[in-house]
Amino acid sequence: MSKQIGIPVVRGIRAAIVPLAAIGFVLAWSSGFIVAKIGTEDVPVLTVLLWRFVPLAAGLAIALLLSGQWRNATPAQVRSQLVIGFFAQFGYVVFVYASVAVGISTGTTALIDAVQPLVIAALAGPLLHVRVPGAQWLGLGIGAVGVFLIVQSQFGASDAPPIAYALPALAMVSLITATILERRSPHRAPVLLTLTVHATATMVLLAVLARATGDAVPPGDATFWLTTLFLALVPTLSAYGLYWWLLRRIGVTVLNALLFLVAPTTAVAGALLFREPFTILTAGGFLLSAAGVALVLVSDARGRVEARRVRARRVSAPPAADPADGASPRPVPDSARQGAR
């Protein structure tokens, strides 16, 4: 009896893990934009980024050694993750931090970055051989309208030159490139190995740049170290870990639809912490983004249910009659005979 009761409980826990992970991903990813603004107010961007990755790379390397997963890592996996990590970590964070440092509001940075789901959906078919249903296209389109409204409410909130708005766009392109490379790679790696390679490679590249610009030496105040520790644990370790974990469980289109929620979340936090604009347009964009994501998630859930039903029907279908059992074999259509010839 206890075993029968325990099975539904376990299934319920498993069913709740993905939604909770999705919520954690949105919050963790959003925090990176906010803390980036706080961390780069008085400290150079490269200094913050370098010391964000030093403890992270060291901690991940120790965890990888203790877990023993490094024994199963192949050179092909490491090479593949080095390339993916260059775009996913190094390219993405450098452009995001540079955009915040030049004065673009955190909300706008996140919002430009939120165009990614539409680009991913457009590329999913030809590059990843993934069919995006019409309902999901509609949801992505509604989310994009929401993002546009929030962008409209955010423009004019900074003195950054127009060319600076290319920086968050380049961050978006970097993450899109990394996502497509990961989906197409035949050399999949465990999440721990993936994060370790990404963080270590990014740390080395940042160390070279920081040394060249004279920004390698960190300040000694406690605020800096608390900020960098938070950046290492939440928007890097947690957010990227959840990104790759969710990517392999809910698919590229649904995961990237969640990025529509990162933008409004960041806009709200920016308004509360930095008095960045939050108008009726911002609120309307927030609601449209949420509605778009909800439509994508509902469409994906229905698709998964239908796929399970199809698989169940195939499993339960009676096998074809065997002529050896005395049953007459099914006639073979002429078209099939011609195809065989």
mmCIF file of C-alpha atoms in Angstrom:
data_model
loop_
_atom_site.group_PDB
_atom_site.id
_atom_site.type_symbol
_atom_site.label_atom_id
_atom_site.label_comp_id
_atom_site.label_asym_id
_atom_site.label_seq_id
_atom_site.Cartn_x
_atom_site.Cartn_y
_atom_site.Cartn_z
ATOM 1 C CA MET A 1 0.000 0.000 0.000
ATOM 2 C CA SER A 2 2.765 2.443 0.937
ATOM 3 C CA LYS A 3 4.523 1.678 -2.324
ATOM 4 C CA GLN A 4 1.337 2.428 -4.288
ATOM 5 C CA ILE A 5 0.946 5.725 -2.436
ATOM 6 C CA GLY A 6 4.591 6.625 -2.982
ATOM 7 C CA ILE A 7 4.493 6.280 -6.777
ATOM 8 C CA PRO A 8 2.054 9.214 -7.345
ATOM 9 C CA VAL A 9 4.063 11.316 -4.899
ATOM 10 C CA VAL A 10 7.287 10.663 -6.803
ATOM 11 C CA ARG A 11 5.562 11.425 -10.103
ATOM 12 C CA GLY A 12 4.170 14.647 -8.645
ATOM 13 C CA ILE A 13 7.611 15.724 -7.480
ATOM 14 C CA ARG A 14 9.092 14.986 -10.889
ATOM 15 C CA ALA A 15 6.299 16.920 -12.601
ATOM 16 C CA ALA A 16 6.960 19.934 -10.358
ATOM 17 C CA ILE A 17 10.722 19.992 -10.910
ATOM 18 C CA VAL A 18 10.644 21.463 -14.422
ATOM 19 C CA PRO A 19 8.227 24.362 -13.611
ATOM 20 C CA LEU A 20 10.229 25.212 -10.486
ATOM 21 C CA ALA A 21 13.442 25.062 -12.489
ATOM 22 C CA ALA A 22 11.882 27.390 -15.097
ATOM 23 C CA ILE A 23 10.944 29.934 -12.406
ATOM 24 C CA GLY A 24 14.414 29.705 -10.874
ATOM 25 C CA PHE A 25 15.969 30.178 -14.314
ATOM 26 C CA VAL A 26 13.986 33.368 -15.005
ATOM 27 C CA LEU A 27 14.872 34.877 -11.611
ATOM 28 C CA ALA A 28 18.534 33.862 -11.754
ATOM 29 C CA TRP A 29 19.008 35.086 -15.334
ATOM 30 C CA SER A 30 17.279 38.393 -14.541
ATOM 31 C CA SER A 31 19.508 38.992 -11.515
ATOM 32 C CA GLY A 32 22.576 39.085 -13.750
ATOM 33 C CA PHE A 33 21.476 42.337 -15.411
ATOM 34 C CA ILE A 34 20.703 44.018 -12.089
ATOM 35 C CA VAL A 35 23.901 43.008 -10.308
ATOM 36 C CA ALA A 36 25.923 43.888 -13.414
ATOM 37 C CA LYS A 37 24.786 47.495 -13.027
ATOM 38 C CA ILE A 38 25.611 47.512 -9.314
ATOM 39 C CA GLY A 39 28.988 45.846 -9.766
ATOM 40 C CA THR A 40 30.250 48.084 -12.572
ATOM 41 C CA GLU A 41 29.366 51.456 -11.023
ATOM 42 C CA ASP A 42 32.824 51.980 -9.498
ATOM 43 C CA VAL A 43 34.831 49.021 -10.826
ATOM 44 C CA PRO A 44 35.954 48.307 -14.429
ATOM 45 C CA VAL A 45 33.913 45.731 -16.318
ATOM 46 C CA LEU A 46 36.847 43.366 -16.882
ATOM 47 C CA THR A 47 37.752 43.391 -13.182
ATOM 48 C CA VAL A 48 34.232 42.390 -12.167
ATOM 49 C CA LEU A 49 34.005 39.718 -14.837
ATOM 50 C CA LEU A 50 37.434 38.213 -14.147
ATOM 51 C CA TRP A 51 36.843 37.790 -10.424
ATOM 52 C CA ARG A 52 33.342 36.551 -11.098
ATOM 53 C CA PHE A 53 34.829 33.572 -12.940
ATOM 54 C CA VAL A 54 37.980 32.859 -10.893
ATOM 55 C CA PRO A 55 36.209 31.331 -7.862
ATOM 56 C CA LEU A 56 33.562 29.777 -10.086
ATOM 57 C CA ALA A 57 36.065 27.990 -12.322
ATOM 58 C CA ALA A 58 38.051 26.796 -9.293
ATOM 59 C CA GLY A 59 34.940 25.493 -7.518
ATOM 60 C CA LEU A 60 33.627 23.724 -10.609
ATOM 61 C CA ALA A 61 37.020 22.124 -11.296
ATOM 62 C CA ILE A 62 37.128 20.746 -7.738
ATOM 63 C CA ALA A 63 33.552 19.443 -8.047
ATOM 64 C CA LEU A 64 34.387 17.805 -11.378
ATOM 65 C CA LEU A 65 37.458 16.080 -9.900
ATOM 66 C CA LEU A 66 35.550 14.850 -6.853
ATOM 67 C CA SER A 67 32.645 13.555 -8.958
ATOM 68 C CA GLY A 68 34.943 11.542 -11.218
ATOM 69 C CA GLN A 69 33.098 12.698 -14.346
ATOM 70 C CA TRP A 70 36.344 13.959 -15.845
ATOM 71 C CA ARG A 71 37.412 10.335 -16.398
ATOM 72 C CA ASN A 72 34.642 9.864 -18.950
ATOM 73 C CA ALA A 73 35.269 13.156 -20.774
ATOM 74 C CA THR A 74 36.499 12.771 -24.337
ATOM 75 C CA PRO A 75 38.733 15.247 -26.218
ATOM 76 C CA ALA A 76 35.886 15.784 -28.688
ATOM 77 C CA GLN A 77 33.523 16.788 -25.865
ATOM 78 C CA VAL A 78 36.050 19.231 -24.438
ATOM 79 C CA ARG A 79 36.768 20.803 -27.841
ATOM 80 C CA SER A 80 33.069 21.150 -28.565
ATOM 81 C CA GLN A 81 32.367 22.780 -25.185
ATOM 82 C CA LEU A 82 35.313 25.169 -25.578
ATOM 83 C CA VAL A 83 33.728 26.587 -28.724
ATOM 84 C CA ILE A 84 30.219 26.665 -27.221
ATOM 85 C CA GLY A 85 31.533 28.255 -24.019
ATOM 86 C CA PHE A 86 33.290 30.999 -25.965
ATOM 87 C CA PHE A 87 29.928 32.239 -27.218
ATOM 88 C CA ALA A 88 27.698 31.224 -24.289
ATOM 89 C CA GLN A 89 29.829 32.672 -21.501
ATOM 90 C CA PHE A 90 32.638 34.900 -22.752
ATOM 91 C CA GLY A 91 30.868 36.584 -25.666
ATOM 92 C CA TYR A 92 27.550 36.916 -23.895
ATOM 93 C CA VAL A 93 28.718 38.368 -20.562
ATOM 94 C CA VAL A 94 31.291 40.729 -22.091
ATOM 95 C CA PHE A 95 28.700 42.369 -24.362
ATOM 96 C CA VAL A 96 26.011 42.493 -21.638
ATOM 97 C CA TYR A 97 28.354 44.108 -19.113
ATOM 98 C CA ALA A 98 29.728 46.515 -21.693
ATOM 99 C CA SER A 99 26.192 47.665 -22.569
ATOM 100 C CA VAL A 100 25.303 48.250 -18.911
ATOM 101 C CA ALA A 101 28.614 50.010 -18.280
ATOM 102 C CA VAL A 102 28.058 52.540 -21.091
ATOM 103 C CA GLY A 103 24.720 53.537 -19.584
ATOM 104 C CA ILE A 104 22.042 51.441 -21.296
ATOM 105 C CA SER A 105 19.325 50.675 -18.744
ATOM 106 C CA THR A 106 19.131 47.135 -17.383
ATOM 107 C CA GLY A 107 15.581 46.759 -18.706
ATOM 108 C CA THR A 108 16.549 47.762 -22.232
ATOM 109 C CA THR A 109 19.562 45.451 -22.206
ATOM 110 C CA ALA A 110 17.385 42.523 -21.179
ATOM 111 C CA LEU A 111 14.675 43.505 -23.637
ATOM 112 C CA ILE A 112 16.942 43.613 -26.671
ATOM 113 C CA ASP A 113 18.281 40.275 -25.514
ATOM 114 C CA ALA A 114 14.694 38.967 -25.404
ATOM 115 C CA VAL A 115 14.401 39.065 -29.201
ATOM 116 C CA GLN A 116 16.349 35.807 -29.069
ATOM 117 C CA PRO A 117 13.294 33.491 -28.896
ATOM 118 C CA LEU A 118 11.993 34.674 -32.269
ATOM 119 C CA VAL A 119 15.404 34.249 -33.886
ATOM 120 C CA ILE A 120 15.784 30.791 -32.347
ATOM 121 C CA ALA A 121 12.305 29.789 -33.540
ATOM 122 C CA ALA A 122 13.074 31.014 -37.053
ATOM 123 C CA LEU A 123 16.334 29.047 -37.141
ATOM 124 C CA ALA A 124 14.998 25.928 -35.393
ATOM 125 C CA GLY A 125 13.504 24.478 -38.555
ATOM 126 C CA PRO A 126 16.347 24.807 -41.081
ATOM 127 C CA LEU A 127 19.231 24.351 -38.619
ATOM 128 C CA LEU A 128 17.873 22.096 -35.868
ATOM 129 C CA HIS A 129 15.127 20.252 -37.786
ATOM 130 C CA VAL A 130 12.589 21.242 -35.144
ATOM 131 C CA ARG A 131 9.006 21.996 -36.186
ATOM 132 C CA VAL A 132 7.561 25.038 -34.426
ATOM 133 C CA PRO A 133 3.722 24.732 -34.313
ATOM 134 C CA GLY A 134 1.550 27.648 -35.315
ATOM 135 C CA ALA A 135 0.327 28.200 -31.753
ATOM 136 C CA GLN A 136 3.911 28.595 -30.581
ATOM 137 C CA TRP A 137 4.629 31.070 -33.386
ATOM 138 C CA LEU A 138 1.588 33.036 -32.248
ATOM 139 C CA GLY A 139 2.812 32.986 -28.642
ATOM 140 C CA LEU A 140 6.275 34.135 -29.683
ATOM 141 C CA GLY A 141 4.743 36.913 -31.745
ATOM 142 C CA ILE A 142 2.590 38.114 -28.814
ATOM 143 C CA GLY A 143 5.640 38.023 -26.573
ATOM 144 C CA ALA A 144 7.602 40.054 -29.119
ATOM 145 C CA VAL A 145 4.880 42.733 -29.141
ATOM 146 C CA GLY A 146 5.143 42.869 -25.349
ATOM 147 C CA VAL A 147 8.896 43.292 -25.576
ATOM 148 C CA PHE A 148 8.467 46.067 -28.151
ATOM 149 C CA LEU A 149 6.113 47.976 -25.843
ATOM 150 C CA ILE A 150 8.532 47.762 -22.948
ATOM 151 C CA VAL A 151 11.419 48.867 -25.166
ATOM 152 C CA GLN A 152 9.346 51.899 -26.180
ATOM 153 C CA SER A 153 8.867 52.784 -22.512
ATOM 154 C CA GLN A 154 12.589 52.379 -21.795
ATOM 155 C CA PHE A 155 14.101 54.430 -24.635
ATOM 156 C CA GLY A 156 15.402 57.780 -23.543
ATOM 157 C CA ALA A 157 16.243 56.508 -20.069
ATOM 158 C CA SER A 158 19.991 56.722 -20.707
ATOM 159 C CA ASP A 159 22.527 58.952 -22.423
ATOM 160 C CA ALA A 160 24.193 56.053 -24.216
ATOM 161 C CA PRO A 161 24.982 56.711 -27.911
ATOM 162 C CA PRO A 162 22.814 54.852 -30.455
ATOM 163 C CA ILE A 163 25.744 52.632 -31.497
ATOM 164 C CA ALA A 164 25.868 51.275 -27.939
ATOM 165 C CA TYR A 165 22.576 49.467 -28.499
ATOM 166 C CA ALA A 166 24.497 47.063 -30.738
ATOM 167 C CA LEU A 167 26.190 45.636 -27.626
ATOM 168 C CA PRO A 168 23.154 43.795 -26.177
ATOM 169 C CA ALA A 169 22.301 42.684 -29.713
ATOM 170 C CA LEU A 170 25.759 41.113 -29.997
ATOM 171 C CA ALA A 171 25.178 39.410 -26.634
ATOM 172 C CA MET A 172 21.971 37.951 -28.043
ATOM 173 C CA VAL A 173 23.775 36.706 -31.160
ATOM 174 C CA SER A 174 26.452 35.071 -28.985
ATOM 175 C CA LEU A 175 23.933 33.090 -26.945
ATOM 176 C CA ILE A 176 21.959 32.092 -30.051
ATOM 177 C CA THR A 177 25.165 30.805 -31.651
ATOM 178 C CA ALA A 178 26.022 28.811 -28.525
ATOM 179 C CA THR A 179 22.522 27.318 -28.321
ATOM 180 C CA ILE A 180 22.515 26.189 -31.950
ATOM 181 C CA LEU A 181 26.032 24.752 -31.660
ATOM 182 C CA GLU A 182 25.025 22.796 -28.562
ATOM 183 C CA ARG A 183 21.885 21.417 -30.210
ATOM 184 C CA ARG A 184 23.798 20.352 -33.339
ATOM 185 C CA SER A 185 26.835 18.943 -31.545
ATOM 186 C CA PRO A 186 27.175 15.139 -31.637
ATOM 187 C CA HIS A 187 29.405 15.317 -28.553
ATOM 188 C CA ARG A 188 26.996 15.977 -25.674
ATOM 189 C CA ALA A 189 28.573 16.431 -22.246
ATOM 190 C CA PRO A 190 27.192 16.321 -18.679
ATOM 191 C CA VAL A 191 26.124 19.698 -17.289
ATOM 192 C CA LEU A 192 28.965 19.733 -14.713
ATOM 193 C CA LEU A 193 31.612 19.157 -17.382
ATOM 194 C CA THR A 194 29.915 21.725 -19.636
ATOM 195 C CA LEU A 195 29.941 24.435 -16.954
ATOM 196 C CA THR A 196 33.528 23.659 -15.906
ATOM 197 C CA VAL A 197 34.899 23.956 -19.435
ATOM 198 C CA HIS A 198 32.877 27.117 -20.124
ATOM 199 C CA ALA A 199 33.902 28.856 -16.886
ATOM 200 C CA THR A 200 37.573 27.893 -17.144
ATOM 201 C CA ALA A 201 37.917 29.005 -20.765
ATOM 202 C CA THR A 202 36.123 32.285 -20.026
ATOM 203 C CA MET A 203 38.338 32.923 -16.988
ATOM 204 C CA VAL A 204 41.496 32.459 -19.067
ATOM 205 C CA LEU A 205 40.293 34.808 -21.816
ATOM 206 C CA LEU A 206 39.205 37.444 -19.278
ATOM 207 C CA ALA A 207 42.541 37.175 -17.460
ATOM 208 C CA VAL A 208 44.396 37.894 -20.708
ATOM 209 C CA LEU A 209 42.223 40.936 -21.446
ATOM 210 C CA ALA A 210 42.353 42.228 -17.866
ATOM 211 C CA ARG A 211 46.151 41.944 -17.737
ATOM 212 C CA ALA A 212 46.447 43.744 -21.071
ATOM 213 C CA THR A 213 44.260 46.637 -19.904
ATOM 214 C CA GLY A 214 45.590 46.817 -16.348
ATOM 215 C CA ASP A 215 42.244 45.830 -14.806
ATOM 216 C CA ALA A 216 43.266 42.502 -13.270
ATOM 217 C CA VAL A 217 43.848 43.691 -9.684
ATOM 218 C CA PRO A 218 40.615 43.601 -7.629
ATOM 219 C CA PRO A 219 39.657 46.204 -5.016
ATOM 220 C CA GLY A 220 39.786 45.133 -1.401
ATOM 221 C CA ASP A 221 36.373 46.250 -0.179
ATOM 222 C CA ALA A 222 33.810 43.715 1.000
ATOM 223 C CA THR A 223 31.059 44.995 -1.335
ATOM 224 C CA PHE A 224 33.063 44.000 -4.389
ATOM 225 C CA TRP A 225 33.650 40.479 -3.134
ATOM 226 C CA LEU A 226 30.023 40.003 -2.106
ATOM 227 C CA THR A 227 28.914 41.187 -5.540
ATOM 228 C CA THR A 228 31.304 38.913 -7.428
ATOM 229 C CA LEU A 229 30.394 35.943 -5.226
ATOM 230 C CA PHE A 230 26.701 36.511 -5.967
ATOM 231 C CA LEU A 231 27.463 36.821 -9.689
ATOM 232 C CA ALA A 232 29.396 33.564 -9.612
ATOM 233 C CA LEU A 233 26.710 31.586 -7.784
ATOM 234 C CA VAL A 234 23.410 32.932 -9.146
ATOM 235 C CA PRO A 235 23.478 34.413 -12.680
ATOM 236 C CA THR A 236 26.396 32.210 -13.724
ATOM 237 C CA LEU A 237 26.339 28.853 -11.949
ATOM 238 C CA SER A 238 22.582 28.650 -11.296
ATOM 239 C CA ALA A 239 21.291 30.409 -14.418
ATOM 240 C CA TYR A 240 23.595 28.697 -16.916
ATOM 241 C CA GLY A 241 23.235 25.340 -15.186
ATOM 242 C CA LEU A 242 19.450 25.603 -15.435
ATOM 243 C CA TYR A 243 19.714 26.848 -19.040
ATOM 244 C CA TRP A 244 21.555 23.752 -20.242
ATOM 245 C CA TRP A 245 19.497 21.421 -18.003
ATOM 246 C CA LEU A 246 16.184 22.814 -19.261
ATOM 247 C CA LEU A 247 17.390 22.903 -22.876
ATOM 248 C CA ARG A 248 17.681 19.116 -22.820
ATOM 249 C CA ARG A 249 14.246 18.623 -21.232
ATOM 250 C CA ILE A 250 11.809 21.168 -22.652
ATOM 251 C CA GLY A 251 13.430 21.996 -25.985
ATOM 252 C CA VAL A 252 14.962 25.074 -27.499
ATOM 253 C CA THR A 253 11.739 26.924 -28.435
ATOM 254 C CA VAL A 254 10.062 26.647 -25.031
ATOM 255 C CA LEU A 255 13.248 27.461 -23.125
ATOM 256 C CA ASN A 256 13.908 30.563 -25.166
ATOM 257 C CA ALA A 257 10.299 31.650 -24.756
ATOM 258 C CA LEU A 258 11.066 31.911 -21.035
ATOM 259 C CA LEU A 259 13.539 34.671 -21.904
ATOM 260 C CA PHE A 260 10.525 36.863 -22.683
ATOM 261 C CA LEU A 261 9.839 36.788 -18.930
ATOM 262 C CA VAL A 262 13.423 37.785 -18.108
ATOM 263 C CA ALA A 263 12.891 41.136 -19.778
ATOM 264 C CA PRO A 264 9.829 42.277 -17.775
ATOM 265 C CA THR A 265 11.305 40.890 -14.549
ATOM 266 C CA THR A 266 14.450 42.931 -15.118
ATOM 267 C CA ALA A 267 12.418 46.015 -16.015
ATOM 268 C CA VAL A 268 10.468 45.773 -12.743
ATOM 269 C CA ALA A 269 13.644 45.310 -10.713
ATOM 270 C CA GLY A 270 15.317 48.209 -12.528
ATOM 271 C CA ALA A 271 12.364 50.461 -11.762
ATOM 272 C CA LEU A 272 12.418 49.533 -8.071
ATOM 273 C CA LEU A 273 16.182 49.698 -7.566
ATOM 274 C CA PHE A 274 17.392 52.317 -10.061
ATOM 275 C CA ARG A 275 14.204 54.315 -10.768
ATOM 276 C CA GLU A 276 14.257 53.284 -14.392
ATOM 277 C CA PRO A 277 11.008 54.024 -16.296
ATOM 278 C CA PHE A 278 7.990 51.817 -15.578
ATOM 279 C CA THR A 279 4.900 53.155 -17.331
ATOM 280 C CA ILE A 280 1.557 51.838 -18.526
ATOM 281 C CA LEU A 281 3.352 50.689 -21.681
ATOM 282 C CA THR A 282 5.803 48.745 -19.524
ATOM 283 C CA ALA A 283 2.967 47.049 -17.640
ATOM 284 C CA GLY A 284 1.127 46.257 -20.874
ATOM 285 C CA GLY A 285 4.275 44.761 -22.340
ATOM 286 C CA PHE A 286 4.728 42.722 -19.196
ATOM 287 C CA LEU A 287 1.230 41.204 -19.571
ATOM 288 C CA LEU A 288 1.659 40.493 -23.280
ATOM 289 C CA SER A 289 5.014 38.819 -22.696
ATOM 290 C CA ALA A 290 3.473 36.621 -20.005
ATOM 291 C CA ALA A 291 0.537 35.756 -22.283
ATOM 292 C CA GLY A 292 2.883 34.865 -25.132
ATOM 293 C CA VAL A 293 4.959 32.565 -22.954
ATOM 294 C CA ALA A 294 1.803 30.949 -21.538
ATOM 295 C CA LEU A 295 0.583 30.210 -25.074
ATOM 296 C CA VAL A 296 3.920 28.623 -26.008
ATOM 297 C CA LEU A 297 3.936 26.486 -22.848
ATOM 298 C CA VAL A 298 0.311 25.348 -23.304
ATOM 299 C CA SER A 299 0.978 24.453 -26.939
ATOM 300 C CA ASP A 300 4.087 22.514 -25.950
ATOM 301 C CA ALA A 301 2.211 20.654 -23.186
ATOM 302 C CA ARG A 302 -0.581 19.662 -25.607
ATOM 303 C CA GLY A 303 1.994 18.489 -28.124
ATOM 304 C CA ARG A 304 3.697 16.318 -25.522
ATOM 305 C CA VAL A 305 0.372 14.803 -24.418
ATOM 306 C CA GLU A 306 -0.567 14.026 -28.015
ATOM 307 C CA ALA A 307 2.863 12.487 -28.631
ATOM 308 C CA ARG A 308 2.411 10.230 -25.597
ATOM 309 C CA ARG A 309 -1.023 9.161 -26.859
ATOM 310 C CA VAL A 310 0.412 8.291 -30.268
ATOM 311 C CA ARG A 311 3.175 6.232 -28.662
ATOM 312 C CA ALA A 312 0.628 4.480 -26.422
ATOM 313 C CA ARG A 313 -1.555 3.591 -29.420
ATOM 314 C CA ARG A 314 1.445 2.165 -31.253
ATOM 315 C CA VAL A 315 2.434 0.054 -28.258
ATOM 316 C CA SER A 316 -1.109 -1.239 -27.689
ATOM 317 C CA ALA A 317 -1.833 -1.911 -31.384
ATOM 318 C CA PRO A 318 -2.141 -5.679 -32.132
ATOM 319 C CA PRO A 319 0.722 -7.106 -34.172
ATOM 320 C CA ALA A 320 0.162 -8.080 -37.780
ATOM 321 C CA ALA A 321 -0.979 -11.655 -38.321
ATOM 322 C CA ASP A 322 1.784 -14.174 -38.921
ATOM 323 C CA PRO A 323 1.191 -16.452 -41.947
ATOM 324 C CA ALA A 324 2.823 -19.292 -40.015
ATOM 325 C CA ASP A 325 -0.113 -19.183 -37.571
ATOM 326 C CA GLY A 326 -2.575 -20.024 -40.302
ATOM 327 C CA ALA A 327 -3.811 -16.495 -40.916
ATOM 328 C CA SER A 328 -3.801 -15.187 -44.430
ATOM 329 C CA PRO A 329 -1.144 -12.535 -44.972
ATOM 330 C CA ARG A 330 -2.178 -8.973 -45.751
ATOM 331 C CA PRO A 331 -2.090 -8.169 -49.479
ATOM 332 C CA VAL A 332 0.806 -5.997 -50.536
ATOM 333 C CA PRO A 333 -0.245 -2.938 -52.583
ATOM 334 C CA ASP A 334 1.042 -2.711 -56.146
ATOM 335 C CA SER A 335 2.771 0.579 -55.312
ATOM 336 C CA ALA A 336 4.775 -1.133 -52.571
ATOM 337 C CA ARG A 337 5.795 -3.940 -54.959
ATOM 338 C CA GLN A 338 6.955 -1.410 -57.532
ATOM 339 C CA GLY A 339 8.889 0.489 -54.854
ATOM 340 C CA ALA A 340 10.597 -2.735 -53.784
ATOM 341 C CA ARG A 341 11.655 -3.409 -57.336
#
